[in-house]
Amino acid sequence: MAMGKPARRLFTGSPAPHEGALIPALQELQEKLRHLPAAGLAEISERLGIPLSRVFGVATFYSQFSLQPRGKHVIRVCLGTACHVRGASQVLEELHRRLAVGEDGLSADGLVSVEPVRCLGACALAPVVVGADGRYFGGMTPAKVGKFLQELRGGKRG
Ligand code: FES
């Protein structure tokens, strides 16, 4: 596919033509736009000389990247087996209810994404939720969600 010169650059990273620059470029774009739009992936492909299919493959492999817009803050709810059998779905529902999360996973104000994930490697703490600041919260219940959100709001950065 021939790519015209983009009107503006979506990322400013070094255009080093090798795979080692791919993940930093994707991270920069994700940080800047909170997701990886198709135009950005095409630009990275062009600038780094890496096939678009490879760029797309890496962008969809790592959970840190998202092709859909994300909120400024991301909360991850584990729905792996151990968490599921201990009520993770009810925790997720309560988060959705309190933050008015839509089908796109974004809160009503667009600031928070709530993302279901599979096994965070902390099954002994099930059900587990990872806060926007990266902290793990174990033994979550719907009744604890309010306090969890309060704690995150108190500790929010930026
Ligand atoms: S299943 Fe949730 S942390 Fe492993």
PDB file of C-alpha atoms and ligand atoms in Angstrom:
ATOM      1  CA  MET A   1       0.000   0.000   0.000  1.00  0.00           C
ATOM      2  CA  ALA A   2       1.470   3.344  -0.989  1.00  0.00           C
ATOM      3  CA  MET A   3       1.454   5.838   1.838  1.00  0.00           C
ATOM      4  CA  GLY A   4       1.490   9.555   1.168  1.00  0.00           C
ATOM      5  CA  LYS A   5       3.467  11.881   3.382  1.00  0.00           C
ATOM      6  CA  PRO A   6       1.362  12.595   6.460  1.00  0.00           C
ATOM      7  CA  ALA A   7       0.296  16.184   6.997  1.00  0.00           C
ATOM      8  CA  ARG A   8       1.730  16.098  10.513  1.00  0.00           C
ATOM      9  CA  ARG A   9       3.831  13.685  12.457  1.00  0.00           C
ATOM     10  CA  LEU A  10       1.989  11.739  15.143  1.00  0.00           C
ATOM     11  CA  PHE A  11       5.148  10.743  16.942  1.00  0.00           C
ATOM     12  CA  THR A  12       8.561  12.319  17.161  1.00  0.00           C
ATOM     13  CA  GLY A  13      10.721   9.303  17.997  1.00  0.00           C
ATOM     14  CA  SER A  14      13.932   8.526  16.182  1.00  0.00           C
ATOM     15  CA  PRO A  15      13.223   7.078  12.728  1.00  0.00           C
ATOM     16  CA  ALA A  16      15.791   4.310  13.202  1.00  0.00           C
ATOM     17  CA  PRO A  17      14.942   1.710  10.565  1.00  0.00           C
ATOM     18  CA  HIS A  18      14.920  -1.357  12.797  1.00  0.00           C
ATOM     19  CA  GLU A  19      12.576  -3.353  15.002  1.00  0.00           C
ATOM     20  CA  GLY A  20      14.196  -2.123  18.203  1.00  0.00           C
ATOM     21  CA  ALA A  21      12.557   1.247  17.623  1.00  0.00           C
ATOM     22  CA  LEU A  22       9.089  -0.203  17.101  1.00  0.00           C
ATOM     23  CA  ILE A  23       7.918  -0.640  20.685  1.00  0.00           C
ATOM     24  CA  PRO A  24       9.245   2.771  21.838  1.00  0.00           C
ATOM     25  CA  ALA A  25       7.458   4.368  18.866  1.00  0.00           C
ATOM     26  CA  LEU A  26       4.209   2.591  19.743  1.00  0.00           C
ATOM     27  CA  GLN A  27       4.601   3.587  23.403  1.00  0.00           C
ATOM     28  CA  GLU A  28       5.131   7.211  22.452  1.00  0.00           C
ATOM     29  CA  LEU A  29       2.064   7.265  20.247  1.00  0.00           C
ATOM     30  CA  GLN A  30      -0.049   5.443  22.857  1.00  0.00           C
ATOM     31  CA  GLU A  31       1.071   7.932  25.510  1.00  0.00           C
ATOM     32  CA  LYS A  32       0.294  10.892  23.273  1.00  0.00           C
ATOM     33  CA  LEU A  33      -3.105   9.826  21.912  1.00  0.00           C
ATOM     34  CA  ARG A  34      -4.134   7.192  24.512  1.00  0.00           C
ATOM     35  CA  HIS A  35      -4.560   4.708  21.688  1.00  0.00           C
ATOM     36  CA  LEU A  36      -3.015   3.678  18.386  1.00  0.00           C
ATOM     37  CA  PRO A  37      -5.051   4.962  15.440  1.00  0.00           C
ATOM     38  CA  ALA A  38      -4.615   3.334  12.033  1.00  0.00           C
ATOM     39  CA  ALA A  39      -2.936   6.473  10.620  1.00  0.00           C
ATOM     40  CA  GLY A  40      -0.370   6.351  13.403  1.00  0.00           C
ATOM     41  CA  LEU A  41       0.437   2.693  12.781  1.00  0.00           C
ATOM     42  CA  ALA A  42       0.862   3.442   9.065  1.00  0.00           C
ATOM     43  CA  GLU A  43       3.187   6.337   9.841  1.00  0.00           C
ATOM     44  CA  ILE A  44       5.312   4.215  12.158  1.00  0.00           C
ATOM     45  CA  SER A  45       5.478   1.503   9.514  1.00  0.00           C
ATOM     46  CA  GLU A  46       6.641   4.001   6.915  1.00  0.00           C
ATOM     47  CA  ARG A  47       9.170   5.782   9.100  1.00  0.00           C
ATOM     48  CA  LEU A  48      10.735   2.650  10.539  1.00  0.00           C
ATOM     49  CA  GLY A  49      10.604   0.638   7.329  1.00  0.00           C
ATOM     50  CA  ILE A  50       8.698  -2.156   9.064  1.00  0.00           C
ATOM     51  CA  PRO A  51       5.732  -3.820   7.289  1.00  0.00           C
ATOM     52  CA  LEU A  52       2.376  -2.531   8.511  1.00  0.00           C
ATOM     53  CA  SER A  53       1.290  -6.122   9.258  1.00  0.00           C
ATOM     54  CA  ARG A  54       4.224  -6.464  11.691  1.00  0.00           C
ATOM     55  CA  VAL A  55       3.461  -3.101  13.340  1.00  0.00           C
ATOM     56  CA  PHE A  56      -0.185  -4.119  13.712  1.00  0.00           C
ATOM     57  CA  GLY A  57       0.836  -7.532  15.090  1.00  0.00           C
ATOM     58  CA  VAL A  58       2.963  -5.967  17.825  1.00  0.00           C
ATOM     59  CA  ALA A  59       0.330  -3.314  18.577  1.00  0.00           C
ATOM     60  CA  THR A  60      -2.307  -5.996  19.146  1.00  0.00           C
ATOM     61  CA  PHE A  61      -0.039  -8.440  21.007  1.00  0.00           C
ATOM     62  CA  TYR A  62       0.791  -6.315  24.043  1.00  0.00           C
ATOM     63  CA  SER A  63      -1.962  -5.331  26.443  1.00  0.00           C
ATOM     64  CA  GLN A  64      -0.294  -1.967  27.068  1.00  0.00           C
ATOM     65  CA  PHE A  65      -1.417  -0.928  23.596  1.00  0.00           C
ATOM     66  CA  SER A  66      -4.959  -0.236  22.501  1.00  0.00           C
ATOM     67  CA  LEU A  67      -6.416   0.394  19.081  1.00  0.00           C
ATOM     68  CA  GLN A  68      -9.459   1.964  20.734  1.00  0.00           C
ATOM     69  CA  PRO A  69      -9.361   5.249  22.648  1.00  0.00           C
ATOM     70  CA  ARG A  70      -8.588   4.792  26.326  1.00  0.00           C
ATOM     71  CA  GLY A  71      -9.262   6.990  29.267  1.00  0.00           C
ATOM     72  CA  LYS A  72      -6.431   8.854  30.930  1.00  0.00           C
ATOM     73  CA  HIS A  73      -6.649   6.335  33.751  1.00  0.00           C
ATOM     74  CA  VAL A  74      -6.974   2.580  33.190  1.00  0.00           C
ATOM     75  CA  ILE A  75      -8.420   0.165  35.738  1.00  0.00           C
ATOM     76  CA  ARG A  76      -7.930  -3.548  35.007  1.00  0.00           C
ATOM     77  CA  VAL A  77     -10.277  -6.157  36.393  1.00  0.00           C
ATOM     78  CA  CYS A  78      -9.092  -9.747  36.291  1.00  0.00           C
ATOM     79  CA  LEU A  79     -11.681 -12.185  34.979  1.00  0.00           C
ATOM     80  CA  GLY A  80      -9.359 -15.191  35.030  1.00  0.00           C
ATOM     81  CA  THR A  81     -10.669 -18.419  36.523  1.00  0.00           C
ATOM     82  CA  ALA A  82      -9.624 -17.832  40.153  1.00  0.00           C
ATOM     83  CA  CYS A  83     -11.006 -14.297  40.119  1.00  0.00           C
ATOM     84  CA  HIS A  84     -14.131 -15.297  38.233  1.00  0.00           C
ATOM     85  CA  VAL A  85     -15.151 -17.976  40.735  1.00  0.00           C
ATOM     86  CA  ARG A  86     -14.681 -15.472  43.554  1.00  0.00           C
ATOM     87  CA  GLY A  87     -17.001 -12.859  42.097  1.00  0.00           C
ATOM     88  CA  ALA A  88     -14.894 -10.724  39.740  1.00  0.00           C
ATOM     89  CA  SER A  89     -17.863 -10.228  37.405  1.00  0.00           C
ATOM     90  CA  GLN A  90     -19.843  -8.541  40.181  1.00  0.00           C
ATOM     91  CA  VAL A  91     -16.854  -6.289  40.919  1.00  0.00           C
ATOM     92  CA  LEU A  92     -16.685  -5.358  37.231  1.00  0.00           C
ATOM     93  CA  GLU A  93     -20.428  -4.621  37.164  1.00  0.00           C
ATOM     94  CA  GLU A  94     -20.110  -2.365  40.204  1.00  0.00           C
ATOM     95  CA  LEU A  95     -17.223  -0.444  38.615  1.00  0.00           C
ATOM     96  CA  HIS A  96     -19.284  -0.022  35.459  1.00  0.00           C
ATOM     97  CA  ARG A  97     -22.259   1.189  37.486  1.00  0.00           C
ATOM     98  CA  ARG A  98     -20.323   3.671  39.597  1.00  0.00           C
ATOM     99  CA  LEU A  99     -18.310   5.109  36.692  1.00  0.00           C
ATOM    100  CA  ALA A 100     -21.159   4.908  34.165  1.00  0.00           C
ATOM    101  CA  VAL A 101     -18.964   2.922  31.802  1.00  0.00           C
ATOM    102  CA  GLY A 102     -20.279   2.529  28.266  1.00  0.00           C
ATOM    103  CA  GLU A 103     -19.862  -0.329  25.822  1.00  0.00           C
ATOM    104  CA  ASP A 104     -16.531   1.155  24.751  1.00  0.00           C
ATOM    105  CA  GLY A 105     -15.176   0.580  28.266  1.00  0.00           C
ATOM    106  CA  LEU A 106     -14.896   4.318  28.921  1.00  0.00           C
ATOM    107  CA  SER A 107     -16.416   6.123  31.876  1.00  0.00           C
ATOM    108  CA  ALA A 108     -19.092   8.707  31.153  1.00  0.00           C
ATOM    109  CA  ASP A 109     -16.543  11.521  31.543  1.00  0.00           C
ATOM    110  CA  GLY A 110     -14.079   9.748  29.226  1.00  0.00           C
ATOM    111  CA  LEU A 111     -11.326   9.845  31.826  1.00  0.00           C
ATOM    112  CA  VAL A 112     -11.316   6.217  32.977  1.00  0.00           C
ATOM    113  CA  SER A 113     -11.153   2.959  31.046  1.00  0.00           C
ATOM    114  CA  VAL A 114     -12.233  -0.232  32.764  1.00  0.00           C
ATOM    115  CA  GLU A 115     -10.660  -3.221  31.068  1.00  0.00           C
ATOM    116  CA  PRO A 116     -11.290  -6.884  31.791  1.00  0.00           C
ATOM    117  CA  VAL A 117      -8.084  -8.934  31.615  1.00  0.00           C
ATOM    118  CA  ARG A 118      -7.117 -12.601  32.014  1.00  0.00           C
ATOM    119  CA  CYS A 119      -5.028 -13.597  35.023  1.00  0.00           C
ATOM    120  CA  LEU A 120      -2.774 -10.972  36.462  1.00  0.00           C
ATOM    121  CA  GLY A 121      -0.606 -13.603  38.114  1.00  0.00           C
ATOM    122  CA  ALA A 122      -1.886 -12.865  41.594  1.00  0.00           C
ATOM    123  CA  CYS A 123      -4.542 -15.596  41.883  1.00  0.00           C
ATOM    124  CA  ALA A 124      -4.033 -15.998  45.652  1.00  0.00           C
ATOM    125  CA  LEU A 125      -5.426 -12.470  46.027  1.00  0.00           C
ATOM    126  CA  ALA A 126      -8.517 -13.129  43.866  1.00  0.00           C
ATOM    127  CA  PRO A 127     -10.524 -11.262  42.854  1.00  0.00           C
ATOM    128  CA  VAL A 128      -7.870  -8.768  41.782  1.00  0.00           C
ATOM    129  CA  VAL A 129      -8.220  -5.265  40.381  1.00  0.00           C
ATOM    130  CA  VAL A 130      -5.270  -3.130  39.258  1.00  0.00           C
ATOM    131  CA  GLY A 131      -5.706   0.547  39.877  1.00  0.00           C
ATOM    132  CA  ALA A 132      -4.818   3.298  37.452  1.00  0.00           C
ATOM    133  CA  ASP A 133      -1.588   3.807  39.395  1.00  0.00           C
ATOM    134  CA  GLY A 134      -0.547   0.176  38.931  1.00  0.00           C
ATOM    135  CA  ARG A 135      -1.333  -0.954  42.466  1.00  0.00           C
ATOM    136  CA  TYR A 136      -2.921  -4.375  42.937  1.00  0.00           C
ATOM    137  CA  PHE A 137      -6.057  -4.579  45.056  1.00  0.00           C
ATOM    138  CA  GLY A 138      -6.869  -8.118  46.160  1.00  0.00           C
ATOM    139  CA  GLY A 139      -9.959  -9.611  47.742  1.00  0.00           C
ATOM    140  CA  MET A 140     -12.160  -7.126  45.901  1.00  0.00           C
ATOM    141  CA  THR A 141     -15.906  -7.209  46.400  1.00  0.00           C
ATOM    142  CA  PRO A 142     -18.635  -4.952  45.037  1.00  0.00           C
ATOM    143  CA  ALA A 143     -18.876  -3.420  48.515  1.00  0.00           C
ATOM    144  CA  LYS A 144     -15.191  -2.412  48.391  1.00  0.00           C
ATOM    145  CA  VAL A 145     -15.419  -0.703  44.998  1.00  0.00           C
ATOM    146  CA  GLY A 146     -16.458   2.657  46.429  1.00  0.00           C
ATOM    147  CA  LYS A 147     -13.466   2.792  48.778  1.00  0.00           C
ATOM    148  CA  PHE A 148     -11.188   1.574  45.980  1.00  0.00           C
ATOM    149  CA  LEU A 149     -12.304   4.451  43.726  1.00  0.00           C
ATOM    150  CA  GLN A 150     -11.945   6.943  46.554  1.00  0.00           C
ATOM    151  CA  GLU A 151      -8.407   5.755  47.151  1.00  0.00           C
ATOM    152  CA  LEU A 152      -7.531   6.052  43.481  1.00  0.00           C
ATOM    153  CA  ARG A 153      -8.994   9.538  43.246  1.00  0.00           C
ATOM    154  CA  GLY A 154      -6.950  10.563  46.260  1.00  0.00           C
ATOM    155  CA  GLY A 155      -3.779   9.190  44.734  1.00  0.00           C
ATOM    156  CA  LYS A 156      -4.330  10.234  41.125  1.00  0.00           C
ATOM    157  CA  ARG A 157      -1.450  11.796  39.358  1.00  0.00           C
ATOM    158  CA  GLY A 158      -1.789  14.383  36.594  1.00  0.00           C
TER     159      GLY A 158
HETATM  160  S1  FES B   1      -7.111 -15.413  37.817  1.00  0.00           S
HETATM  161 FE1  FES B   1      -7.077 -13.371  38.532  1.00  0.00          FE
HETATM  162  S2  FES B   1      -5.034 -13.077  39.132  1.00  0.00           S
HETATM  163 FE2  FES B   1      -5.043 -15.098  38.327  1.00  0.00          FE
END
